[in-house]
Amino acid sequence: MHQKSRSSSLYHNHIFLPELKLSLRLPPEPVGIADMANLFGVTHRTLHFYEEKGLLSSRRSGLMRIYTHRDVNVMALVNTCREVGIPVAVIQEFMEKLADADSQGEATALFEELLNNRKRELTSDLSTMRRQMQQISNLLNPYDEDDPVQTGTSAEDSIMLTDIERKCLELMAEGYASVRLARAVGLRIEELQKLEKAIIQKFGANNRFQAVAKAVLLGIIPA
């Protein structure tokens, strides 16, 4: 019971949150669930899931869930973590640590440690992908006409990206969350989602993180 209480979303009102460089236009309080979902480009079901995991809190106004600006800041933190591939269980542990932070600076330091750990994981994954791709290239026999490495075809020639797709991909690699990314490239969230989907398809990836990893691996964007 004690562990559940510590991770309860109600505890978020009493913890320091790391500083995030966000450019969200906050709607007036209370923030309805539809507005909250639109702010971050997520579904109502995702918000419900985060509440079940103790990462977010809401109140009721009649039958509708409503949020405060504080809840929006918590959601911004959770969404940023998810955008860079941090698992929910790890975010829960991180929120536990935040509950013990004595200052804003300590909270920010904990967040930077979390991001650095994730960056090391991604670096390790990239190394593994490079090794596995080399093994596949060595095993392919006869000569693979579709392998840019064997044919001498550059990644630029094999995967054609528009200027905005390349810019979007570079910002994705820098860890930009969807809302921030949409603002950076001057698109509505719906337009950005279509653009991300097109990029993911071009790389034959399952999600934005795989697309970024493949782009780095192929040298299309810097590591």
Steps between C-alpha positions, in 0.01 A plus 500: 500500500783738580653454154167571332457815707846625406431460129149643521436780253365713785856520627597699191362813660783491752803418287743710302483452124803536269503799272383420147535731202143480379296741292151378583213746489315408815122518481326657800442284806341261542648320200258250350617154402450579130727804529757301695502228234534756220786680673715187484356319201388199707172317548266513798589138561868595537411758764289243685792256487739756652249566777475128572879485530504793743683731259216748453203625697160641406185618665137478395266769377178312454592208277809666351859464616672834553859602570694791649801672344711305748361178351591629154860551616509146639360366171764697309769323702345156455443557127857619449630184666278279286602685182862396553402140572522490879274219633209583729651294784819707481297822503323377811835443670612845387191661652581321826843662497348839423287466811821505705655797316558801727528763228429588137868454421504149642189410300664627180818304580296181545333562164835552328625175653191321366558639150870415504417142598257478210758647264750231603236234434435637151873515426529137601201410282658677202822306550303175507309597186822579313649167597187308404470677164861418425434136589198497270705653218766233550240222496310618196589281205477542212573867454214713636400760244285680757780555753638856468821388673571230242384691195680819594172691489490777758227521759408838349415323173318206660282709735372824356399760757346841448657798676226509764525124554876530556449792740233306686726195522789705638278652770360157584859386553547791741207371705236755404155397620220509243346829611834678514601346168181615333565857610864483390411401142185713483242222471179412677522188715286306252732598212805407704357158582452432127855618432644277772304205360643564153855514638451179697370324187796617290740338745291185534485565874234427759526831684683835505782365717584222253485750213749728676727206582502386137563854377802529731621156401481589131674833557201705387505699824788539747510285815 
